Short mmCIF file of C-alpha atoms in Angstrom, two decimals:
data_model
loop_
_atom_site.label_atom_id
_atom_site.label_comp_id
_atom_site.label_asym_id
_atom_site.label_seq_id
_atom_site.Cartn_x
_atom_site.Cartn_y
_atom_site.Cartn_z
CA UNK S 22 -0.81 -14.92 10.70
CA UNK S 23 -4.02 -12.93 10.51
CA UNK S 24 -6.29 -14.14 7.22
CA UNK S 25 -9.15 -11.34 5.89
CA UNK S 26 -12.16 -12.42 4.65
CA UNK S 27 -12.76 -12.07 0.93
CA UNK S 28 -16.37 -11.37 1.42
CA UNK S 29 -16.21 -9.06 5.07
CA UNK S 30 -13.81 -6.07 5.00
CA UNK S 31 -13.33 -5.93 8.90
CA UNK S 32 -13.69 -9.52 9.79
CA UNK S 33 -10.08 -11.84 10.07
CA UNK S 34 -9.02 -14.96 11.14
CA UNK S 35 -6.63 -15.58 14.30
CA UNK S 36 -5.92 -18.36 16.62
CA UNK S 37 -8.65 -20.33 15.63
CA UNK S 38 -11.51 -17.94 15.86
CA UNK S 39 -13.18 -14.71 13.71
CA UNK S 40 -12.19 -11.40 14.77
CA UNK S 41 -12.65 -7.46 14.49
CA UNK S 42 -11.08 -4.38 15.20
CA UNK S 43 -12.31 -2.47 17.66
CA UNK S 44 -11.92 1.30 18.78
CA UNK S 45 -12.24 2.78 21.76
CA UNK S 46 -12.90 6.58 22.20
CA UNK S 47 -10.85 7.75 25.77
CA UNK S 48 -11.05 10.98 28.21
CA UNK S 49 -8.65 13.33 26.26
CA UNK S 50 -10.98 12.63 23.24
CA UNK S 51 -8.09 10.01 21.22
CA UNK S 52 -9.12 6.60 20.05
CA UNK S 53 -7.20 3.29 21.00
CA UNK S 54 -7.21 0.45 18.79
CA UNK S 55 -7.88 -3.20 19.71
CA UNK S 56 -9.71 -6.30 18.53
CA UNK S 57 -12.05 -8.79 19.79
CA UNK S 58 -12.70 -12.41 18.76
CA UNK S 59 -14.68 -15.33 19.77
CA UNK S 60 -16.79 -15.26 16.80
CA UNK S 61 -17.89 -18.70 14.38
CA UNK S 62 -17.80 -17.05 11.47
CA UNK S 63 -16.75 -13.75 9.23
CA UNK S 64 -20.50 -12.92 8.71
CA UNK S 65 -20.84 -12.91 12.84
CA UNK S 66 -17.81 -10.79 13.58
CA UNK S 67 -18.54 -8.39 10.38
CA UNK S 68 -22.05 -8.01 12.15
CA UNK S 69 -20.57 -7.40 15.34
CA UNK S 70 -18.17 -5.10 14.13
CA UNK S 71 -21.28 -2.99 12.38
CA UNK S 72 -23.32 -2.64 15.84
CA UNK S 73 -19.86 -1.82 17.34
CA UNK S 74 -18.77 1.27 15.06
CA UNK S 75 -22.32 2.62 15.03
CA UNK S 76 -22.12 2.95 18.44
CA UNK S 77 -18.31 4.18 18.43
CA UNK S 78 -19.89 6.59 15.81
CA UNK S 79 -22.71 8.12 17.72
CA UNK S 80 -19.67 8.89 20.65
CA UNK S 81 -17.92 10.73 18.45
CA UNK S 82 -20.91 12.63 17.32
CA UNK S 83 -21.58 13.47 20.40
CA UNK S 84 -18.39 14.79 21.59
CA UNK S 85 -17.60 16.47 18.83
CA UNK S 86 -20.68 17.35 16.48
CA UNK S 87 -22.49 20.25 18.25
CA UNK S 88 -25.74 21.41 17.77
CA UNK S 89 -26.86 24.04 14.99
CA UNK S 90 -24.17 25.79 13.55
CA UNK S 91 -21.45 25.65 16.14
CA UNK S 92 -19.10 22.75 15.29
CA UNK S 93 -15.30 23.60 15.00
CA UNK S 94 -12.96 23.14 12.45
CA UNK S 95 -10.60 21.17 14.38
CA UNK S 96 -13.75 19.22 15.98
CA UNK S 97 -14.97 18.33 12.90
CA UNK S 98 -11.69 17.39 11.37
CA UNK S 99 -11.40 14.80 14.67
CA UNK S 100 -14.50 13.64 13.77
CA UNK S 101 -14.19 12.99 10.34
CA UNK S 102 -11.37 11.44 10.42
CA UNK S 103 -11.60 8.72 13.03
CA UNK S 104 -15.83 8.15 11.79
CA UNK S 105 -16.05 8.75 8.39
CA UNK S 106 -12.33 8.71 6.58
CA UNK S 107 -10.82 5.94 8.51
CA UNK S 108 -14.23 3.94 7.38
CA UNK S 109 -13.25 3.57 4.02
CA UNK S 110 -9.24 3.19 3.44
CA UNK S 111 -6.58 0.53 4.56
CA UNK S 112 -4.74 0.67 7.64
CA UNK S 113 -1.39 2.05 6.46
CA UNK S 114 -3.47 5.00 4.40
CA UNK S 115 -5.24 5.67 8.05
CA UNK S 116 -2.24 5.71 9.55
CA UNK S 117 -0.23 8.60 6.94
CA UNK S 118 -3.26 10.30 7.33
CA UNK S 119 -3.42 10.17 11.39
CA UNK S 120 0.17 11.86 11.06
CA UNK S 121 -1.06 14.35 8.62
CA UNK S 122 -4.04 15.58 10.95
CA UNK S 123 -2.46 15.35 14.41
CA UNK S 124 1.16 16.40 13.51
CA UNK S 125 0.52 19.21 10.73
CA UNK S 126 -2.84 20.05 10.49
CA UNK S 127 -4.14 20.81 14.07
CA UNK S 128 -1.10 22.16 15.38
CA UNK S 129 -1.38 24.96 12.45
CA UNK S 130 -5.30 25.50 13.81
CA UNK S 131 -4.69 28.29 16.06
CA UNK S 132 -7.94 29.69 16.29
CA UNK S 133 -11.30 27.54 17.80
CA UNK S 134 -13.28 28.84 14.27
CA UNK S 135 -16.63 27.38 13.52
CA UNK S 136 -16.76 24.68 10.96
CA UNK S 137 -19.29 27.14 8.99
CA UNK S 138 -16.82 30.70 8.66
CA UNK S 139 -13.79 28.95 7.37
CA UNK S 140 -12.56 30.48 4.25
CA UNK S 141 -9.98 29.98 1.32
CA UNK S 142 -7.63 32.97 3.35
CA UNK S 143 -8.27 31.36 6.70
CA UNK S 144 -7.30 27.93 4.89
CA UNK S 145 -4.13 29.48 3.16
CA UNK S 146 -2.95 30.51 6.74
CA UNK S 147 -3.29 26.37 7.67
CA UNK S 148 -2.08 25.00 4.91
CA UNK S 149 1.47 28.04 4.96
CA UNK S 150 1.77 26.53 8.39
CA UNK S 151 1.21 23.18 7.90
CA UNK S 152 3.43 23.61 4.92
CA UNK S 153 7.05 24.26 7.02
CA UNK S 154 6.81 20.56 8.98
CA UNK S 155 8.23 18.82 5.68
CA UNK S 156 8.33 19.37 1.61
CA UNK S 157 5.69 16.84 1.58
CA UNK S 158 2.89 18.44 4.09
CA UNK S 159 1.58 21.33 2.41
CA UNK S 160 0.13 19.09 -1.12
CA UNK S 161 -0.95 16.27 1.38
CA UNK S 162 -2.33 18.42 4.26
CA UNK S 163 -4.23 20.43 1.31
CA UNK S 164 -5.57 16.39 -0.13
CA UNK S 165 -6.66 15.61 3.41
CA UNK S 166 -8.81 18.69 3.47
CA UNK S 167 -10.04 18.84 0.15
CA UNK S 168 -11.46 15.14 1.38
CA UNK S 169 -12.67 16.63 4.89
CA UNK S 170 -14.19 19.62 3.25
CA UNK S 171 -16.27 17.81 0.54
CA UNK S 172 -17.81 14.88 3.07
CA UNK S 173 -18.91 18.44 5.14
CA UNK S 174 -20.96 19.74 1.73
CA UNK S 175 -22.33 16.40 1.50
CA UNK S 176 -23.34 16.27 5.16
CA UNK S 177 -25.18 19.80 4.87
CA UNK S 178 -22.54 21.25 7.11
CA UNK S 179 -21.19 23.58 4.90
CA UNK S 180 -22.66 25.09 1.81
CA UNK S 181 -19.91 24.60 -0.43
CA UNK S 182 -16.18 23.14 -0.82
CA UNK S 183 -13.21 26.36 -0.33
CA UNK S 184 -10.21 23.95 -0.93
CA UNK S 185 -9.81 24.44 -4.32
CA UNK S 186 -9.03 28.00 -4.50
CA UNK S 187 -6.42 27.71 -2.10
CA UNK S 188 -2.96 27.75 -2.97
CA UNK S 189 -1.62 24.46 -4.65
CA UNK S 190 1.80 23.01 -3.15
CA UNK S 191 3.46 21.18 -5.42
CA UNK S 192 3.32 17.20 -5.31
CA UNK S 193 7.16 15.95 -5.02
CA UNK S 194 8.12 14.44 -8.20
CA UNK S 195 8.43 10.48 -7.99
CA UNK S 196 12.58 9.27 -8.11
CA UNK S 197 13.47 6.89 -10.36
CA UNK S 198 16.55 5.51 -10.12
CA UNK S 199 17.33 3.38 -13.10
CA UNK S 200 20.41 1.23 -13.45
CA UNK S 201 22.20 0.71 -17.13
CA UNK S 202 23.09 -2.41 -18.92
CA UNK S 203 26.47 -2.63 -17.34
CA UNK S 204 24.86 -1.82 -13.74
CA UNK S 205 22.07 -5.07 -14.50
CA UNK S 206 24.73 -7.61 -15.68
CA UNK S 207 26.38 -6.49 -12.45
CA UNK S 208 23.14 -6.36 -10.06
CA UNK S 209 21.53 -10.03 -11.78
CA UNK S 210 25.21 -11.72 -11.92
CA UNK S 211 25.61 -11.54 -7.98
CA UNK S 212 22.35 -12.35 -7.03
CA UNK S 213 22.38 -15.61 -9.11
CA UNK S 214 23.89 -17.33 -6.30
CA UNK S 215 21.60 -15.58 -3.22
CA UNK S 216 19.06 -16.69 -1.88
CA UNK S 217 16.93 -14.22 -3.27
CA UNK S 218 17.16 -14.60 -6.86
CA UNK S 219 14.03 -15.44 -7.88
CA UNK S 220 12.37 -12.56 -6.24
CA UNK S 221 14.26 -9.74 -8.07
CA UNK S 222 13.83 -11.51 -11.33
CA UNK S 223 9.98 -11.11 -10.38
CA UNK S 224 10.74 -7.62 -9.66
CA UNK S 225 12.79 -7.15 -12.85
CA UNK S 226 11.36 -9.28 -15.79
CA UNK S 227 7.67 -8.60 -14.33
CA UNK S 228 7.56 -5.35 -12.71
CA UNK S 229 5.84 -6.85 -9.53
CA UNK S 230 5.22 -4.50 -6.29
CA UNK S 231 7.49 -6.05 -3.42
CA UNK S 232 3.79 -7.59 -1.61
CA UNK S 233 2.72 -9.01 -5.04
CA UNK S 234 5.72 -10.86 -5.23
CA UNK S 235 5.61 -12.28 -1.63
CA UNK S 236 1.91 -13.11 -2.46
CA UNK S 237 2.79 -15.59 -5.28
CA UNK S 238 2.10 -18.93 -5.11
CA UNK S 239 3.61 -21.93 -7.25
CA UNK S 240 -0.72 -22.74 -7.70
CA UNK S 241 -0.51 -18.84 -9.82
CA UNK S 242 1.60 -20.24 -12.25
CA UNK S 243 0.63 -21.78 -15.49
CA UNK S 244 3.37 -23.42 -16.87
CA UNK S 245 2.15 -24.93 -20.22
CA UNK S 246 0.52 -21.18 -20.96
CA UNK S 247 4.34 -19.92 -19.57
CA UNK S 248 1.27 -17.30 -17.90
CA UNK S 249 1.47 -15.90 -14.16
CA UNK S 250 -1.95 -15.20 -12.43
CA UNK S 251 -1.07 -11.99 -10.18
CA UNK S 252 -4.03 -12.44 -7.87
CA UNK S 253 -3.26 -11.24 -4.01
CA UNK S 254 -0.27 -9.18 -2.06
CA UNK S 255 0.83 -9.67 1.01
CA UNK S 256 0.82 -6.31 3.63
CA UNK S 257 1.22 -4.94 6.58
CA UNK S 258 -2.09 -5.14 9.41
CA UNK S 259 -1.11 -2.25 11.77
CA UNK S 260 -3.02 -2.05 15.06
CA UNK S 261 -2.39 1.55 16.03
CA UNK S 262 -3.48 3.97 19.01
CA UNK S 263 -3.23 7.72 20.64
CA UNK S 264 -4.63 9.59 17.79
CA UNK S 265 -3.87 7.05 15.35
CA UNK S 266 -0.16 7.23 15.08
CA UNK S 267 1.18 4.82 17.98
CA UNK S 268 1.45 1.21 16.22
CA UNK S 269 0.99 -1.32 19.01
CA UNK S 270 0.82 -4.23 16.48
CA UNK S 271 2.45 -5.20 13.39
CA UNK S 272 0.99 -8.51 11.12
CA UNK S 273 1.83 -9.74 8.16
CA UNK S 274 -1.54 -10.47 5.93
CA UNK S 275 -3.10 -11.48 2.58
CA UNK S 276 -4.98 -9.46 0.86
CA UNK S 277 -6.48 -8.77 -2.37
CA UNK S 278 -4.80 -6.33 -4.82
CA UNK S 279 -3.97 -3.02 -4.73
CA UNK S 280 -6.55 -1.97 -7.28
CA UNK S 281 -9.14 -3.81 -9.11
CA UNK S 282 -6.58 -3.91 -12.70
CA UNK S 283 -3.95 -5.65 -10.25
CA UNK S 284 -5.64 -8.56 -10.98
CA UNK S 285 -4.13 -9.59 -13.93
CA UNK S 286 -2.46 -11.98 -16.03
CA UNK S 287 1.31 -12.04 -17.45
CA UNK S 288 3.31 -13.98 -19.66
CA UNK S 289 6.16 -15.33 -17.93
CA UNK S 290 10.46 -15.05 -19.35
CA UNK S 291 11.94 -18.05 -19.94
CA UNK S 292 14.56 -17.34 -17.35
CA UNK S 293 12.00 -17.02 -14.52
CA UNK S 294 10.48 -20.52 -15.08
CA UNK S 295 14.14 -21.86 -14.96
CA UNK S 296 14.54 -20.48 -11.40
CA UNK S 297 10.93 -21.11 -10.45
CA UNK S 298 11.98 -24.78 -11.48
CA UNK S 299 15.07 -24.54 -8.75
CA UNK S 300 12.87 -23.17 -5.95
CA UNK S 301 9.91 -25.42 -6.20
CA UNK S 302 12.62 -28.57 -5.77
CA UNK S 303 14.53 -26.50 -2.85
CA UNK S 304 11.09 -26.14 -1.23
CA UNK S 305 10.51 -29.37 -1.44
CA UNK S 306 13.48 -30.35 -0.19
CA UNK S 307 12.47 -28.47 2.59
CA UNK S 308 9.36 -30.05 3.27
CA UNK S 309 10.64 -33.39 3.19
CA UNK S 310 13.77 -32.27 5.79
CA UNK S 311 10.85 -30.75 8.52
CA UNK S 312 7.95 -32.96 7.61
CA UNK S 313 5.32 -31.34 10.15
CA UNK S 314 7.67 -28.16 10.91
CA UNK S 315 7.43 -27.10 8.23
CA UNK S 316 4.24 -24.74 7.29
CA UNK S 317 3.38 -25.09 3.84
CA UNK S 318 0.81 -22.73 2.67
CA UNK S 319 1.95 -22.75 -1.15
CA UNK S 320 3.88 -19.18 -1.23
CA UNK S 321 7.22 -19.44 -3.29
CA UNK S 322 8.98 -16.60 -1.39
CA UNK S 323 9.28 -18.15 2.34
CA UNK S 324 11.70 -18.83 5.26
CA UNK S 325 13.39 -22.74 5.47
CA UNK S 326 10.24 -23.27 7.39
CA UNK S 327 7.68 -22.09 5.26
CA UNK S 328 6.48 -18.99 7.27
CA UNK S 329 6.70 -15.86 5.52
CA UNK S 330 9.51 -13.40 5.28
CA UNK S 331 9.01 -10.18 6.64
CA UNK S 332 7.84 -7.18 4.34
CA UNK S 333 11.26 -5.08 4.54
CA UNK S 334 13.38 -8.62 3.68
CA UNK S 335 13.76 -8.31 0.01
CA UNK S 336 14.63 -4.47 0.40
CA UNK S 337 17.49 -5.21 2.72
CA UNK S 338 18.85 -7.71 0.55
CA UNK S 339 18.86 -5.86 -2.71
CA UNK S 340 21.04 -2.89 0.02
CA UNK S 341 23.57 -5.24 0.97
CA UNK S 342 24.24 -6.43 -2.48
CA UNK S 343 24.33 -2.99 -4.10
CA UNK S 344 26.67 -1.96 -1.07
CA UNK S 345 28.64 -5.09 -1.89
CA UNK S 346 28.81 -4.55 -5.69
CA UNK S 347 29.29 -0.51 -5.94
CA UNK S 348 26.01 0.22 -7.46
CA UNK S 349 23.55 3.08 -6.66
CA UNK S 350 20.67 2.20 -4.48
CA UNK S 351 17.95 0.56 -5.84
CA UNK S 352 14.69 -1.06 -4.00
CA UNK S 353 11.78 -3.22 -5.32
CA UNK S 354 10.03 -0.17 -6.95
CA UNK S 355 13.18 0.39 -8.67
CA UNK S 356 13.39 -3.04 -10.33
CA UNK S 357 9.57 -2.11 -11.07
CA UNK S 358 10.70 1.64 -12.69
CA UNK S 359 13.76 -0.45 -14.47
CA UNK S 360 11.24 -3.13 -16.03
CA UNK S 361 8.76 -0.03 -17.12
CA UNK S 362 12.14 2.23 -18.81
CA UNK S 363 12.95 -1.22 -20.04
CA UNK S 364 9.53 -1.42 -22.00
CA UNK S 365 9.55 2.31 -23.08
CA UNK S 366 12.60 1.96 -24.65
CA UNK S 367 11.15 -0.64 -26.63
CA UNK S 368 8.51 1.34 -28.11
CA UNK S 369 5.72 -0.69 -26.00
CA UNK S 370 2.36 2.22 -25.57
CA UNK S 371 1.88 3.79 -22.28
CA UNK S 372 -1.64 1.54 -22.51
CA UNK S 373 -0.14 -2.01 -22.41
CA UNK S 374 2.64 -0.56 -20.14
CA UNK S 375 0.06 0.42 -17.56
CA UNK S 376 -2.36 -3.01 -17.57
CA UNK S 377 1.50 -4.79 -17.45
CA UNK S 378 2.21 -2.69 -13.83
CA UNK S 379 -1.48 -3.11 -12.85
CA UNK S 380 -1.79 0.65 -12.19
CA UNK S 381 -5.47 1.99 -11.59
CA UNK S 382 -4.90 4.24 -14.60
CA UNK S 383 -2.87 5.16 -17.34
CA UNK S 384 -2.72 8.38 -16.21
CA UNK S 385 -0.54 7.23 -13.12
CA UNK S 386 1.60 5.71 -15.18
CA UNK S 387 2.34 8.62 -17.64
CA UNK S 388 3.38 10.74 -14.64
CA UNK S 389 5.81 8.08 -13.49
CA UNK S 390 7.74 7.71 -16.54
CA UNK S 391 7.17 10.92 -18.71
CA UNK S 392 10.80 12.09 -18.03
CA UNK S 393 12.28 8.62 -19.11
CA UNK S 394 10.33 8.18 -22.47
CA UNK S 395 13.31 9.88 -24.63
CA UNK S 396 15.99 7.96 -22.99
CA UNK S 397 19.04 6.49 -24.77
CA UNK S 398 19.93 3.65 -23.15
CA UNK S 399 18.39 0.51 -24.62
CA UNK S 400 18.61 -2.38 -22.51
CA UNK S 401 16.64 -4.98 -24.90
CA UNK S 402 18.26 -8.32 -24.39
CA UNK S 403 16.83 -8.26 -20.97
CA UNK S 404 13.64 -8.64 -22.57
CA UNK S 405 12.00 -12.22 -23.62
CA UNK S 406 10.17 -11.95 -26.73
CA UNK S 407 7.35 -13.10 -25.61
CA UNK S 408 6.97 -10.53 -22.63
CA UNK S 409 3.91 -9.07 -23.11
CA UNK S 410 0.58 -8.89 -21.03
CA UNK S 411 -1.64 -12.34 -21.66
CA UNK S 412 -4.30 -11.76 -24.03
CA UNK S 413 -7.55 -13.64 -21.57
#
């Protein structure tokens, strides 16, 4: 399994050696992906990855960048986003947006217009075409320009931003699917004996994303301060090609957290100790049964020999036991809505709600649970008493 460096955004460890991505700019003007290793340290191959996209850069300038004022639109959006966007976001946000560019966006670009005439009327014409792929790609074809459009004003390219005076598409409402008391008895009572217990409790009692709760370690855990220490996730590390939207290579890696108020600290139910109890003495058990088979690199959610499960495991388990059990759907962000409702309903602020769920802002989590606020249902003795964000 891949490692990042903490310190080096593009450098990761593999077979024994540092690494970087690579990219590759080909005849029909797409960009494969690769890597290339060899290097002593994360410092070396985050060097070597610097003098590698600079000249990857000036390529793409070159090809598509012409002189004075006679760049394209649908040049410059190429450009942009394999130089400048993908520069700066993870690999499953370069990915969404590959699909957005190449399967919406330059298909609705039916004219070779200069960079420097488009318009808010020529940009309403995209965006109504772009608009009929999905219910989704009008808003996020119009965030993708918006983005595009603005790096252009700040590049001298264009003298000003026309995005925001074309026509909004509305943003598709989030789902939240929240089970009742009856449904949880239900849901928790055959789980107890499954293998993955532990994990929804995580999901349920802390409101953990489904890579934050593969990320935890029996080390995060405090247990005379009954405290959790939510301090990495576990995600996907897609190698991709052909415009961006061919993956070639799927890992499995660590990584920090989603957003800097991630990081953060909870006070752990009583019930979740019990079972963290049970799974520290089955892994254990484990170790002692595969001595040097087994790989033991401290995370509590693992396969019998300590590798890690795969990132769509806990989803297909929570299926199988809803289809099992008659109950609606649910995934890991629903146990993460249900813990949220569960808190609303018992008068805890928006504010403590939002540093609990380690959103980025409380803003995100107002329009995530705005519709539930009134609800009837009270679900309290799910709730420890002492559930509530650690004070440090």
């Amino acid at each position: 399994m891949a490692t990042y460096s903490k310190k080096y955004p593009h450098a990761f460890f593999e077979r024994g050696s540092w690494y970087h991505r690579t990219k590759c700019l080909k005849e029909d003007y797409s960009v494969s992906y690769g890597k290339v290793g060899g290097f002593r340290s994360d410092s070396e191959a985050e060097a070597a990855y610097k003098e590698h996209i600079e000249v990857f850069n000036r390529q793409m300038k070159a090809k598509f960048i012409k002189q004075g004022e006679n760049t394209t639109f649908r040049d410059y959006l190429i450009y942009w986003f394999q130089s400048i966007f993908s520069e700066r976001v993870e690999t499953t946000t370069r990915y969404i947006a590959a699909y957005v560019i190449y399967t919406f966006l330059l298909p609705s670009i039916t004219e070779d217009i200069k960079l420097r005439l488009v318009n808010t009327e020529y940009l309403n014409d995209v965006l109504e075409s772009a608009s009929k792929f999905c219910n989704s790609a009008g808003n996020k074809s119009r965030e993708l320009l918006y983005i595009a459009f603005k790096d252009a004003v700040i590049d001298r390219m264009i003298p000003n931003n026309p995005v925001p005076e074309t026509k909004p598409y509305a943003r598709k409402k989030p789902k939240i699917r929240v089970l009742n008391r009856e449904q949880i008895r239900i849901l928790l009572a055959a789980a107890k004996n499954r293998n993955w217990f532990l994990e929804i409790l995580f999901g349920l009692y802390l409101g953990l994303r489904k890579g934050e709760i593969l990320g935890l370690k029996f080390s995060d855990f405090n247990m005379e301060e009954r405290t959790v220490h939510i301090q990495r996730q576990m995600a996907a590390d897609i190698t991709i090609e052909e415009n961006g939207m061919k993956i070639v290579d799927y890992t499995i890696v660590e990584r920090d957290p989603k957003t800097e108020k991630s990081n953060r600290v909870l006070r752990v139910p009583t019930i979740i100790l019990v079972e963290l109890e049970k799974r520290r003495q089955l892994v254990e058990a484990q170790k002692a049964r595969l001595e040097d088979a087994y790989i033991d690199e401290g995370y509590i959610s693992c396969q019998k020999n300590g590798r890690q499960h795969g990132l769509a495991s806990l989803n297909g388990e929570l299926t199988r036991i809803c289809e099992l059990n008659l109950l609606p759907h649910i995934t890991v962000h629903g146990l993460r809505h249900m813990f949220a409702t569960i808190l609303l309903e018992r008068g805890v602020s928006i504010a403590k709600i939002s540093g609990m769920l380690g959103h980025s802002s409380v803003h995100t989590t107002f329009e995530f649970y705005l519709e539930v606020m009134d609800a009837d249902e009270k679900m309290l003795e799910f709730m420890n008493k002492e559930f509530v964000p650690d004070s440090k």
